[in-house]
Each structure stands twice: as C-alpha cells, then as structure tokens.
Tab-separated table of C-alpha atoms and ligand atoms in Angstrom:
chain	number	residue	atom	x	y	z
V	1	MET	CA	31.086	141.216	83.741
V	2	GLU	CA	29.513	141.598	87.229
V	3	THR	CA	29.920	138.975	89.735
V	4	THR	CA	26.501	137.796	90.927
V	5	ASP	CA	25.677	136.691	94.504
V	6	ALA	CA	25.550	133.091	93.272
V	7	ASP	CA	28.996	133.592	91.724
V	8	LEU	CA	30.286	134.865	95.057
V	9	ILE	CA	28.708	131.928	96.813
V	10	LYS	CA	30.615	129.580	94.382
V	11	ARG	CA	33.878	131.385	95.006
V	12	ALA	CA	33.426	131.007	98.822
V	13	ALA	CA	32.694	127.288	98.362
V	14	GLU	CA	35.961	126.921	96.358
V	15	ALA	CA	37.935	127.880	99.522
V	16	LEU	CA	36.536	124.996	101.475
V	17	ASN	CA	39.112	122.215	102.317
V	18	PRO	CA	37.608	120.718	105.519
V	19	GLN	CA	40.255	118.876	107.656
V	20	GLN	CA	39.842	117.802	111.181
V	21	LEU	CA	42.690	118.662	113.707
V	22	ALA	CA	43.924	116.215	116.346
V	23	ASP	CA	41.982	118.157	119.019
V	24	GLY	CA	38.737	117.534	117.085
V	25	SER	CA	38.366	121.189	115.732
V	26	TRP	CA	38.157	121.871	112.037
V	27	VAL	CA	40.075	124.006	109.532
V	28	ALA	CA	38.738	125.161	106.275
V	29	ASP	CA	35.316	124.001	106.921
V	30	VAL	CA	34.011	127.471	106.377
V	31	GLY	CA	34.923	129.446	103.182
V	32	ALA	CA	34.331	133.082	102.499
V	33	ALA	CA	34.563	135.418	99.479
V	34	VAL	CA	34.665	139.164	99.761
V	35	GLU	CA	34.336	141.659	96.934
V	36	ALA	CA	36.558	144.739	97.402
V	37	GLY	CA	35.739	148.178	96.278
V	38	ASP	CA	37.530	147.746	93.017
V	39	GLY	CA	35.447	144.685	92.158
V	40	THR	CA	38.104	142.116	92.771
V	41	VAL	CA	37.053	138.967	94.682
V	42	HIS	CA	39.232	137.602	97.473
V	43	THR	CA	38.771	134.183	99.287
V	44	GLY	CA	39.775	132.665	102.496
V	45	ALA	CA	39.044	129.760	104.759
V	46	SER	CA	38.477	129.370	108.497
V	47	VAL	CA	41.383	128.326	110.661
V	48	GLY	CA	40.047	126.348	113.580
V	49	GLY	CA	41.315	125.586	117.214
V	50	TYR	CA	40.305	127.444	120.169
V	51	LEU	CA	41.954	130.686	118.898
V	52	SER	CA	40.145	130.349	115.625
V	53	VAL	CA	40.209	132.792	112.695
V	54	CYS	CA	36.947	133.106	110.708
V	55	ALA	CA	36.868	132.457	106.971
V	56	GLU	CA	35.655	136.166	106.496
V	57	GLN	CA	38.870	137.374	108.338
V	58	SER	CA	41.041	135.055	106.150
V	59	ALA	CA	39.421	136.495	103.000
V	60	LEU	CA	39.707	140.138	104.293
V	61	SER	CA	43.462	139.606	104.981
V	62	GLN	CA	43.788	138.874	101.283
V	63	MET	CA	41.637	141.842	100.340
V	64	VAL	CA	43.396	144.484	102.564
V	65	SER	CA	46.957	143.382	101.388
V	66	ARG	CA	45.910	143.525	97.603
V	67	THR	CA	43.461	146.411	97.477
V	68	GLY	CA	42.649	148.019	100.707
V	69	PRO	CA	39.692	148.092	103.375
V	70	VAL	CA	36.853	148.969	101.132
V	71	LEU	CA	34.256	146.212	101.057
V	72	ARG	CA	31.348	145.830	98.654
V	73	ARG	CA	30.033	142.357	99.445
V	74	VAL	CA	30.850	139.279	101.737
V	75	VAL	CA	29.559	135.802	101.942
V	76	ALA	CA	30.507	132.750	103.863
V	77	VAL	CA	29.598	129.185	103.366
V	78	TRP	CA	29.876	125.862	105.355
V	79	ALA	CA	29.351	122.326	103.763
V	80	ASP	CA	27.733	119.771	105.889
V	81	PRO	CA	30.263	116.870	106.181
V	82	ASP	CA	27.223	114.578	106.281
V	83	GLY	CA	26.009	114.885	102.690
V	84	GLY	CA	27.818	118.014	101.622
V	85	ALA	CA	24.813	120.291	101.610
V	86	LEU	CA	26.118	123.946	101.207
V	87	HIS	CA	24.834	126.462	103.778
V	88	VAL	CA	25.326	130.306	103.583
V	89	LEU	CA	26.394	131.615	107.120
V	90	PRO	CA	25.789	135.015	108.287
V	91	PRO	CA	28.914	136.625	109.760
V	92	CYS	CA	29.552	136.137	113.476
V	93	GLY	CA	29.389	139.186	115.857
V	94	ARG	CA	33.197	139.464	115.828
V	95	CYS	CA	33.258	139.494	112.105
V	96	ARG	CA	30.468	142.073	111.849
V	97	GLU	CA	32.648	144.410	114.046
V	98	PHE	CA	35.783	143.493	112.220
V	99	LEU	CA	34.183	144.696	108.942
V	100	ARG	CA	32.948	147.881	110.425
V	101	VAL	CA	36.250	148.733	112.038
V	102	LEU	CA	38.050	148.448	108.706
V	103	ARG	CA	36.148	151.338	107.387
V	104	GLN	CA	32.821	152.938	108.561
V	105	GLU	CA	31.420	152.866	104.978
V	106	ASN	CA	31.572	149.205	105.125
V	107	LEU	CA	28.306	149.440	106.995
V	108	ASP	CA	26.699	149.761	103.599
V	109	ALA	CA	28.446	146.660	102.279
V	110	ILE	CA	26.119	143.801	101.178
V	111	VAL	CA	26.027	140.656	103.189
V	112	VAL	CA	24.939	137.756	101.067
V	113	LEU	CA	22.674	135.361	102.862
V	114	GLY	CA	21.713	133.144	99.959
V	115	PRO	CA	21.496	133.282	96.174
V	116	ASP	CA	18.347	135.618	96.438
V	117	HIS	CA	18.713	136.861	99.898
V	118	ARG	CA	20.916	139.804	100.994
V	119	THR	CA	21.069	142.458	103.466
V	120	THR	CA	23.587	145.152	104.615
V	121	LEU	CA	26.080	145.076	107.424
V	122	ARG	CA	24.285	148.175	108.930
V	123	GLU	CA	21.161	145.875	109.175
V	124	LEU	CA	23.144	143.202	111.073
V	125	LEU	CA	24.865	145.718	113.249
V	126	PRO	CA	22.214	148.296	114.073
V	127	VAL	CA	23.928	149.701	117.172
V	128	HIS	CA	27.509	149.923	116.325
V	129	GLY	CA	29.013	152.998	117.918
V	130	TRP	CA	31.281	152.982	120.905
V	131	HIS	CA	28.595	154.903	122.741
V	132	ALA	CA	24.865	154.806	121.925
V	133	GLU	CA	23.887	158.293	122.955
V	134	GLN	CA	24.824	161.106	125.247
V	135	VAL	CA	22.795	161.457	128.402
Q	201	ZN	ZN1	33.336	135.368	112.323
C-alpha cells in the first residue's frame, strides 16, 4: 500500500520528542520522514544547540545507512509547544543542498509542504550548480 503525503506527515510527527536543553535550545522539536527509493520510510528528529542537526539530516542518516542515497519524498514538521498545532516546514537551505549533494536525481524528489501541497526539490533549489554559466 502506498504511503500518502498525510501518512508521511504522521510519521514525521511520531519522531517529535521536544525537550529543552540547559542553554535554552531544543532537541527533537522538529521531526522528519523521508521515503527512500525503495519505498521504505525513515524518520529522525532535530538535535539542537548551536551546532544543530536538522531533522531531515537525522532521517537521511537512517535512510542512507539502510538503503542508500535515493530519495523519493521528504517532509518535516514542528509542533507548537503552546497548543501543539502541527506545522509542516520546508527544508532549510542547508538541507536543500544536502539532499541534492546525496544524489543529483534527488532534485526530482517530492518535498511535502502539507497534506495537499507538494513541490520538488528542484523548485526549491532552482540554481543549484557550482557555477551558473560559463561567460
Ligand atoms: Zn535543515
């Protein structure tokens, strides 16, 4: 059975475990789910602090160690600690580049922005080469 975007959002939410560190930063306040090329889903949570690791990168660590670098879909979520409303987050610039560097074909991976809202990594990273053009 195919995993829907709503299912993937739910899996990302299951990775949430928000805890505040002594310095005031948070861990596991963002959760992510990635669908690998073989259809398996891997999840991860953010690790805060000033040298933070994004939830997407945590999930990708699981994915590459279990299946490889081919990505089909990615989603990240954050739950507001005041009320718990769930928000889907677009990947930050570092994660966009991280996803692309894993494999160029990942530019065609789906980035889930909501239950009925999706785009591609290519749309979020339109100028992605080391050089734009030769002059
Ligand atoms: Zn990020």
